[in-house]
C-alpha positions as MATLAB code, in Angstrom:
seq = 'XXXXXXXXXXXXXXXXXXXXXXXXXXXXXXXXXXXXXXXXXXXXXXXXXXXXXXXXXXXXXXXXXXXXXXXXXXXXXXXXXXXXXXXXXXXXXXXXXXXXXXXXXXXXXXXXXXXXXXXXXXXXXXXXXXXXXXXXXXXXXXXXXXXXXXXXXXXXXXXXXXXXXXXXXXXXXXXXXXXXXXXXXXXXXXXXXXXXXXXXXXXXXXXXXXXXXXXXXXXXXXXXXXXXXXXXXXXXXXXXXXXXXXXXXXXXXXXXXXXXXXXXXXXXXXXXXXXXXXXXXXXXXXXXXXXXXXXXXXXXXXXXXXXXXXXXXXXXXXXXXXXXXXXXXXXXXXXXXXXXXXXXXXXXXXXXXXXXXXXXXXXXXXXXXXXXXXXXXXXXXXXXXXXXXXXXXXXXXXXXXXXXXXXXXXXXXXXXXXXXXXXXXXXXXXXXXXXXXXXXXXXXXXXXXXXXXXXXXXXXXXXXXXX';
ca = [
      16.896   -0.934  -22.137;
      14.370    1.570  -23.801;
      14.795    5.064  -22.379;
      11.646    6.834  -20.477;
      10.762   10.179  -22.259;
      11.713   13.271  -20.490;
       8.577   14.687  -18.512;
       7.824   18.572  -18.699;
       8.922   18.791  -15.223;
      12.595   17.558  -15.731;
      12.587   18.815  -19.378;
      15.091   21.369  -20.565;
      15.642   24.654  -20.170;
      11.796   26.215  -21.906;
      10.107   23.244  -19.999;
      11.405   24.738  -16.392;
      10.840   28.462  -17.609;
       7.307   27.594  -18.217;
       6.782   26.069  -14.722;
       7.341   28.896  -13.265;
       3.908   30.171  -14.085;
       2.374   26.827  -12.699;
      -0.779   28.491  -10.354;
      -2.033   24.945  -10.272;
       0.713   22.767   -8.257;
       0.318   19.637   -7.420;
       0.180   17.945   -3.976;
       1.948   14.194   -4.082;
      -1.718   11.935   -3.348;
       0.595   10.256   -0.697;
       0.489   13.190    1.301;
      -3.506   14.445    1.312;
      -5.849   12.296    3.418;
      -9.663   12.538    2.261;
     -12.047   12.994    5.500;
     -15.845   12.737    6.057;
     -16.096   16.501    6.872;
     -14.435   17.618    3.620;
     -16.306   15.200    1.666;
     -19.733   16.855    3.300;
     -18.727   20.320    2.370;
     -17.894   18.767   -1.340;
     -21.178   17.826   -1.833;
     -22.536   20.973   -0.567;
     -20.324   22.583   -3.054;
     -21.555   21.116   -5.944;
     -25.029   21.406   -4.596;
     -24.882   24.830   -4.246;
     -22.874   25.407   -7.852;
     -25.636   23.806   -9.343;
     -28.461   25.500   -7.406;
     -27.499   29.102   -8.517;
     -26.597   27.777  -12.388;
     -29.871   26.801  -12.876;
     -31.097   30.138  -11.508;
     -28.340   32.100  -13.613;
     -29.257   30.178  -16.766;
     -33.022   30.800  -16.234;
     -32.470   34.324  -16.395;
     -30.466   34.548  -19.101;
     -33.029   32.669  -21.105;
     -35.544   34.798  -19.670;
     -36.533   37.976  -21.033;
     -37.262   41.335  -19.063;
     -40.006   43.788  -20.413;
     -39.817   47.508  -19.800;
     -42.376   50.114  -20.764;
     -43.028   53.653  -21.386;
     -45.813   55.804  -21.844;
     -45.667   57.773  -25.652;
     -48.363   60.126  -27.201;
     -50.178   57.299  -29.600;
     -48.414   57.601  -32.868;
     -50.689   54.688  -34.550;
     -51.980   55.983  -37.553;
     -54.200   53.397  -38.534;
     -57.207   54.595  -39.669;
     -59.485   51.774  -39.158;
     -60.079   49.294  -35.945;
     -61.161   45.470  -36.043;
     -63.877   44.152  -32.789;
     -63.957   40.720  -32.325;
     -67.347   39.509  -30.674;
     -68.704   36.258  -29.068;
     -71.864   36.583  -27.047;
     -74.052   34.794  -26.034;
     -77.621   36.273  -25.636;
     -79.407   34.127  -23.393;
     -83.141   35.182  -24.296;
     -83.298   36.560  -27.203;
     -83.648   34.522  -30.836;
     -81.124   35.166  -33.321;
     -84.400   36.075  -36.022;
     -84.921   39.496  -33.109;
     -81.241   39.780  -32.901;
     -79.872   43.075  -34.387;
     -76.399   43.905  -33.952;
     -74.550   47.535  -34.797;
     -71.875   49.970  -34.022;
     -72.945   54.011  -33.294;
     -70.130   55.949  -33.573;
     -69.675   59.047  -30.508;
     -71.472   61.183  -31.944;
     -74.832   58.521  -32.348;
     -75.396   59.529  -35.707;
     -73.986   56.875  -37.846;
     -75.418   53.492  -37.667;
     -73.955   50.872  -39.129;
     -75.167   47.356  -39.169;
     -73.167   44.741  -39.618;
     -75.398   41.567  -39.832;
     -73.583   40.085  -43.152;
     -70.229   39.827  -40.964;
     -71.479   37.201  -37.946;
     -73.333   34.213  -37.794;
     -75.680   33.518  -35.120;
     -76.067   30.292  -34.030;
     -79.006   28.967  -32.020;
     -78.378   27.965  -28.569;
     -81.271   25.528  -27.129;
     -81.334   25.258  -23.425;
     -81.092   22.140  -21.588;
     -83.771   20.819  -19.328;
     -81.614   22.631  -16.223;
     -81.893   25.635  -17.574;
     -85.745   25.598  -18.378;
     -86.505   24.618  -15.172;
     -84.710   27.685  -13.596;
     -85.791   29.777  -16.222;
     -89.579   28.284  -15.527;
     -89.442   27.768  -11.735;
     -92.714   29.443  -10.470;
     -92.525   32.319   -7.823;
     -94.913   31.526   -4.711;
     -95.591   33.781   -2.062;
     -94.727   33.443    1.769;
     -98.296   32.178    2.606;
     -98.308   30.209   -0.150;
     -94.940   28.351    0.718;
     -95.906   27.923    4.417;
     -99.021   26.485    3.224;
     -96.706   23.978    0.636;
     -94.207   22.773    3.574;
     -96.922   21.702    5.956;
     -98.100   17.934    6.146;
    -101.524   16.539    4.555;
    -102.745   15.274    7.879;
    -105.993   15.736    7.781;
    -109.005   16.556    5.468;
    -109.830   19.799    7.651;
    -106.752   21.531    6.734;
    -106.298   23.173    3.409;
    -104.365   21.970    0.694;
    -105.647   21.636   -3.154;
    -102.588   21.942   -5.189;
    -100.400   18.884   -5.268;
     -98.673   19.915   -7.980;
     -97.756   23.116   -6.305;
     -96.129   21.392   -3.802;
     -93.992   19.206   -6.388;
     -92.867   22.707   -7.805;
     -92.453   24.786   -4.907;
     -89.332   22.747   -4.355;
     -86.576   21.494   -6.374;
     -87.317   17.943   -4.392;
     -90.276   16.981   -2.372;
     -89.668   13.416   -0.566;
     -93.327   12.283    0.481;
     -94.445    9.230    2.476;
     -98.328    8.299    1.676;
     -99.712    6.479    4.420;
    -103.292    5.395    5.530;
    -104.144    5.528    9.359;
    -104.881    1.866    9.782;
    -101.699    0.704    8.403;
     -99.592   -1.163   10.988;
     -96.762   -0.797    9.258;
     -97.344    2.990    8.440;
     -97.426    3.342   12.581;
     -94.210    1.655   13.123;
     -93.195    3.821   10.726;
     -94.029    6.845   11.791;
     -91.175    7.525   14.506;
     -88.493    7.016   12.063;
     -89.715    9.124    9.686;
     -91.011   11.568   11.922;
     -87.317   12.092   13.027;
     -86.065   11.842    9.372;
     -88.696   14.613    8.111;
     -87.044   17.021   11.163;
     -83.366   16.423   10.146;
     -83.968   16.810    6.506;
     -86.307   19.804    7.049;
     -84.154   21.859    9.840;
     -80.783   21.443    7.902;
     -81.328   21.889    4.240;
     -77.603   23.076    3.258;
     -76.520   19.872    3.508;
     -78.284   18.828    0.519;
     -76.700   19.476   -2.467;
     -76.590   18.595   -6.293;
     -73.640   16.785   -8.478;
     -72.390   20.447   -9.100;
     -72.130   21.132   -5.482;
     -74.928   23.611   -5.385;
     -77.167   23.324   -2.863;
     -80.980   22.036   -3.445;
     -84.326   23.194   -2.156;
     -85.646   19.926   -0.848;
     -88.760   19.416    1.504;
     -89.970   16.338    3.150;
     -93.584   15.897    3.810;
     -96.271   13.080    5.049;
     -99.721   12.598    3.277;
    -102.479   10.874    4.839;
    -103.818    8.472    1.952;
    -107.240    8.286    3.893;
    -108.161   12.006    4.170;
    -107.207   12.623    0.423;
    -107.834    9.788   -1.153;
    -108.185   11.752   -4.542;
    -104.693   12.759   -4.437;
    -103.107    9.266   -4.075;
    -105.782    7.557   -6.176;
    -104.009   10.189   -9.148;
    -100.191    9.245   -8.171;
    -101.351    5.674   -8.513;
    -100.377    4.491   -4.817;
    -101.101    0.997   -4.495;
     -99.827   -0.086   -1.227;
     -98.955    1.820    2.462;
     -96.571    3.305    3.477;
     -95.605    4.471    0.037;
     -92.043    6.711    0.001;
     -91.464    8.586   -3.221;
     -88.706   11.512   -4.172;
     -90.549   13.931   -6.578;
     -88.469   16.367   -9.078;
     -89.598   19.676  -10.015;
     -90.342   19.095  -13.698;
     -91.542   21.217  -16.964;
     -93.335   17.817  -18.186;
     -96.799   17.487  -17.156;
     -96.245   13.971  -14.874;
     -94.487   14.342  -12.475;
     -91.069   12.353  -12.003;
     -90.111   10.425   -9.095;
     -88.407    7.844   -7.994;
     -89.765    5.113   -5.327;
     -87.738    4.162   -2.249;
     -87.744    0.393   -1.399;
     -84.625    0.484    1.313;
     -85.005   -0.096    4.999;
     -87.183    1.862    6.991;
     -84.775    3.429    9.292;
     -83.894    7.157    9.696;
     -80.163    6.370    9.542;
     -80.752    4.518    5.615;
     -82.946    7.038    4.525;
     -80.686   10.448    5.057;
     -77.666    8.826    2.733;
     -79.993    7.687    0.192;
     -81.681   10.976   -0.349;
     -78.000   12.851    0.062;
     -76.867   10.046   -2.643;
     -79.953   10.441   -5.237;
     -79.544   14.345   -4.685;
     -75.731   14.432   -6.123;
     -76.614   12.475   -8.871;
     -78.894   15.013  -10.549;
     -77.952   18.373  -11.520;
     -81.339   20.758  -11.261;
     -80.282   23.982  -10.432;
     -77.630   26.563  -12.058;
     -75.547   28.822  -10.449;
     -76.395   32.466  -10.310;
     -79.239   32.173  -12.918;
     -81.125   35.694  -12.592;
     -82.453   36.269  -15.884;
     -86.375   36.245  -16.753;
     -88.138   34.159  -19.266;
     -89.605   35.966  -22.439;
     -88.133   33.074  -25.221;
     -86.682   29.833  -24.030;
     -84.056   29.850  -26.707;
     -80.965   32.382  -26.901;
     -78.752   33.205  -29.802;
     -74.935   32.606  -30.158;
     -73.505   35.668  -31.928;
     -70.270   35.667  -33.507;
     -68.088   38.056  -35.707;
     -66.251   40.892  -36.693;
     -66.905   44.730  -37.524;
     -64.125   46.986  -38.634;
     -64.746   50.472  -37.760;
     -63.106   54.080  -37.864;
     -60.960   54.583  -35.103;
     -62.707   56.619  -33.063;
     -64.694   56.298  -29.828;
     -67.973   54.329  -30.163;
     -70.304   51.865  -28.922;
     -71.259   48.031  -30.148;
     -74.689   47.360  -29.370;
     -76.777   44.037  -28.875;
     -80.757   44.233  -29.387;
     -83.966   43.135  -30.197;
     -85.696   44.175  -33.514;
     -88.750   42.736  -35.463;
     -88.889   39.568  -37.641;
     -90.559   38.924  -40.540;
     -93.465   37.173  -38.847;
     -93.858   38.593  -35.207;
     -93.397   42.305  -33.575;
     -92.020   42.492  -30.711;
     -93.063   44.674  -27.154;
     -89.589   45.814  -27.148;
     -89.824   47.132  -23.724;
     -90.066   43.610  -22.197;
     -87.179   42.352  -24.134;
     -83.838   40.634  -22.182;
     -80.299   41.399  -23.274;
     -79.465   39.020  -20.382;
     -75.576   37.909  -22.084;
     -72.504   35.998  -21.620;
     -69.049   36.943  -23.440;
     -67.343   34.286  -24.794;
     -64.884   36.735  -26.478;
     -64.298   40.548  -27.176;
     -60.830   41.562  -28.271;
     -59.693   44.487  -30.794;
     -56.890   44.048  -33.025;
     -55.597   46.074  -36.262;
     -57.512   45.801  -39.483;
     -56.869   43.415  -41.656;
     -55.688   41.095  -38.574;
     -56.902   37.688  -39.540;
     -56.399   36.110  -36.178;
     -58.364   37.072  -32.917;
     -55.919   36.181  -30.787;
     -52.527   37.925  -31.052;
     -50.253   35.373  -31.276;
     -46.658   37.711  -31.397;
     -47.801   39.271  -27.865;
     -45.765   38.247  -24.849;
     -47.465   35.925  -22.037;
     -47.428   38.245  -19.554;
     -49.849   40.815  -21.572;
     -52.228   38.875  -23.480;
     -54.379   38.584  -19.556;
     -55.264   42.171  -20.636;
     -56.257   41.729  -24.207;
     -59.612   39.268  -23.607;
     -60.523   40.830  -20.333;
     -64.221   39.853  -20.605;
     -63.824   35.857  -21.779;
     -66.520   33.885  -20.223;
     -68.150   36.198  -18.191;
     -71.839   36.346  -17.863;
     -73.666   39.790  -17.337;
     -77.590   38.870  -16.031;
     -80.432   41.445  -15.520;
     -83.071   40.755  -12.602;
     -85.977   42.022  -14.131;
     -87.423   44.007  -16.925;
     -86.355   47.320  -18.294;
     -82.509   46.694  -17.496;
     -79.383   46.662  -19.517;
     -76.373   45.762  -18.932;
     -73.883   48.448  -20.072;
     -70.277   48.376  -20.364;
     -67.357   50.796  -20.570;
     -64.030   49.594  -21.982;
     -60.593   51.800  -22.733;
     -58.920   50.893  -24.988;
     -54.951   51.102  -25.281;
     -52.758   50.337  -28.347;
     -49.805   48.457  -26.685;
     -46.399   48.236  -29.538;
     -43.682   45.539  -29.084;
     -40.439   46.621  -30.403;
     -38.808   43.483  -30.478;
     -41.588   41.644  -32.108;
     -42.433   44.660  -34.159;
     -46.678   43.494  -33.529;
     -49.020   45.752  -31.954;
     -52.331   44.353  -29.798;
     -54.867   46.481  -27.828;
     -54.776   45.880  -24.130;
     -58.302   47.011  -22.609;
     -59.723   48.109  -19.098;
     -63.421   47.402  -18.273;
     -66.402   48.947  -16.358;
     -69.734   47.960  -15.694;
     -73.546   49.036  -14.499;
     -76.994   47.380  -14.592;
     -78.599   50.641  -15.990;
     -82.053   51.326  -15.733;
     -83.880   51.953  -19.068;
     -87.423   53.921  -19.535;
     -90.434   51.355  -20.086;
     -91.281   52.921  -23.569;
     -87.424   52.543  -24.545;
     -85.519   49.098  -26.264;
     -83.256   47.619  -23.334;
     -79.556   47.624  -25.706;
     -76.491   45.712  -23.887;
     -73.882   48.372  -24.818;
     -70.110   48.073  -25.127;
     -68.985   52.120  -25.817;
     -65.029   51.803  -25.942;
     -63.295   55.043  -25.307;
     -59.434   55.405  -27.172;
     -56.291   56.068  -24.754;
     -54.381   59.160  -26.671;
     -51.071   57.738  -25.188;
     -49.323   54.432  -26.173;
     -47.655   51.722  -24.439;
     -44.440   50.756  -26.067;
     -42.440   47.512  -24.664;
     -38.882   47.140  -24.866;
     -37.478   44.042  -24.213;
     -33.947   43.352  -22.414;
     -32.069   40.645  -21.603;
     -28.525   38.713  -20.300;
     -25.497   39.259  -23.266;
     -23.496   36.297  -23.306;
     -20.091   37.552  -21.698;
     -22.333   38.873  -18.646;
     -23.770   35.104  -18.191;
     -20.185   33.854  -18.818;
     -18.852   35.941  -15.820;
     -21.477   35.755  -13.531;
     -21.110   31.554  -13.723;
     -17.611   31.449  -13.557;
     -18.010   34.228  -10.384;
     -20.827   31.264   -8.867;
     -18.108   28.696   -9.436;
     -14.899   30.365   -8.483;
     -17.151   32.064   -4.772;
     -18.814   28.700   -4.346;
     -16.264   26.640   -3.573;
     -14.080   29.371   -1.744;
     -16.821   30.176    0.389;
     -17.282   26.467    0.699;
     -13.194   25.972    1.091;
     -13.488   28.469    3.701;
     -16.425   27.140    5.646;
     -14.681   23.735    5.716;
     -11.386   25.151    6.990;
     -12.885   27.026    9.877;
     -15.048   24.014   10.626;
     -11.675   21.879   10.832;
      -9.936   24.066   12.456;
     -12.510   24.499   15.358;
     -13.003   20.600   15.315;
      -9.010   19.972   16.088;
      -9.392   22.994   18.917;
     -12.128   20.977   20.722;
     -10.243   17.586   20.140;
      -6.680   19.438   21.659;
      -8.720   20.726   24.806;
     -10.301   17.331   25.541;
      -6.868   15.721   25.494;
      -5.550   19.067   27.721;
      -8.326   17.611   30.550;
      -6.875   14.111   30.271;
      -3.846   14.885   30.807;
];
């Protein structure tokens, strides 16, 4: 017979002295019982260990930022300005771009450090840079029907382009089928015409649209030019810049109900109008300009405008500095990037402020000017320093004999921002887990007890009754 080796438990005499600091004793399995309430709280244990792990890990992977206000200590002497703007009438040839310094008397241009790039407009922006201005007795006269030869109308293509869609039926009097048509359109032309926001383009924008009736007989002149062969005729006209007109011919059913979805259908496949397009027309072409100017670190101002070409003067007064920013961000000389890249996430908002925001005039002699202070921001951990900025803005009013300028004057903060980062050390993340462990499950132990316990109270009382 092979002898069993001796166990710690029934060892010798070091095996039972170390027993005596057993905190973990074991209960024979023969004598626990596993039950569907303990098993529920078990889950809920591990559930809830997990839960607030995840949450402990996260923020000791996370880092905490704390700042303080400093006199600025920067001694840089110079200051990099990153610019992308688009100016939306003005050609790059009348462009002239500078920096004045507080003071306004040194100038200094910095053409040989951007490019401009011309920027052609598409055919929806001509159109609302081109879209004619009528009067209210004009208009009224444009939205009424060509019934008869005793009213006035002369302009047909007014009418096209006093709307951004005219829908017109031509129809002759003796038509049968223009007189069983007339009902149906009649109510169409009253629908379309009393609720007009309903009508909207494919960027959701809604549509001047007016539907009219011309009587083919009375003006024969008119549809003998749009080439209408047959009655009744129903065509959808677009405001154009070309000289014939487009349109587009509708050959569905003659019925109210199939004529509102097709127009509502053809109307969200084109794209004619632009949102909040204000400024005037003096070029149809804008320039794209794009650089860098370092300057003395002091307040100043970066200006945008209009100057004389080799070929044409210009009535500066009636110029348009009309712009969008595409980018404007300051950074340290020498910086070779535009966009800090060692700057936490939850500054860099603050560095780009203006990014694709469009600043529009509505008529002549305006400019838009802008005010910007500038802070220099440090980060002590990453040892990088970026310029966090706060804007302001007006539509100022300039004298007719003066050049409209779109202005940015930055002003320097004299204090600095430095940002101190802080964070979990390791031994505080290793106790505050082992504390979510070690309360978990006794506040889960305990929850499961008193839940038993109250269970085997109800269960003694309803035997108590029985009995």
């Amino acid at each position: 017979m092979i002898a069993s080796p001796v166990s710690p438990q029934r060892g010798g005499g070091f095996g039972k002295f170390l027993l005596r600091f057993d905190s973990f004793r074991e209960i024979p399995s023969d004598l626990t019982e596993p039950t569907l309430l303990g098993s529920v709280f078990t889950l809920f244990g591990y559930f809830l260990c997990g839960t607030l792990f995840m949450c402990e890990m996260w923020g000791f992977l996370s880092a905490e930022h704390h700042t303080r206000i400093v006199m600025d200590g920067n001694q840089d002497k110079q200051l990099r300005i990153n610019f992308d703007v688009l100016l939306h009438d003005l050609p790059c040839q009348h462009l002239t771009v500078g920096v004045w310094d507080s003071f306004g008397n040194e100038r200094l241009n910095i053409s040989s450090n951007i490019a401009g790039t011309f920027h052609e407009y598409t055919e929806a922006e001509l159109l609302s840079l081109d879209k004619k201005e009528f009067s209210a007795a004009e208009m009224e006269e444009y939205n009424k029907d060509w019934g008869s030869s005793t009213e006035k109308h002369t302009s047909f293509d007014n009418v096209i382009e006093s709307h951004d869609f005219t829908f017109i039926n031509f129809y002759a009097g003796w038509c049968t089928h223009c007189r069983n048509f007339a009902p149906e359109w009649d109510k169409f032309e009253k629908n379309t015409n009393e609720k007009p926001e309903e009508l909207v383009d494919s960027a959701g924008q809604q549509l001047s649209v007016r539907v009219i009736k011309i009587n083919c007989v009375d003006f024969e002149d008119t549809c003998n030019s749009q080439n209408i062969m047959g009655f009744p005729t129903v065509r959808l006209y677009k405001r154009s810049i070309q000289v014939k007109k487009q349109w587009k011919e509708y050959h569905g059913q003659r019925k109210a109900d199939e004529l509102i979805p097709w127009v509502k259908q053809e109307l969200k496949s084109q794209q004619l109008r632009l949102p909040d397009v204000q400024f005037h027309d003096f070029f149809q072409e804008g320039c794209r300009a794009e650089g860098f100017v370092e300057v003395a670190r002091v307040p100043g101002t970066l200006h945008f405008e209009a100057s004389h070409s080799g070929e044409t003067s210009l009535n500066f007064a009636f110029t348009n500095v009309s712009h969008t920013v595409n980018h404007l961000s300051f950074t340290t000389a020498g910086e070779l990037s535009k966009y800090p890249t060692r700057v936490p996430r939850s500054f860099q908002e603050h560095v780009n402020i203006l990014d694709g925001r469009t600043f529009l005039t509505s008529g002549f002699h305006q400019a838009p000017h802008h005010y910007i202070q500038v802070v220099s921001t440090f980060f002590e951990k990453e040892k990088s320093r970026s310029y966090q900025l706060t804007h302001q803005q007006r539509l100022a009013g300039v004298q007719k004999t003066a050049t409209p300028q779109a202005k940015f004057s930055y002003q320097l903060s004299p204090v600095e921002v430095r940002v101190t980062t802080s964070g979990k050390k390791w031994y505080e993340f290793l106790t505050s887990l082992l504390a979510i462990v070690g309360g978990a499950f006794t506040v889960t132990g305990m929850l499961q007890a008193s839940t038993a316990a109250a269970k085997r109270a109800l269960k003694k009382g309803s035997l108590g009754k029985m009995v």
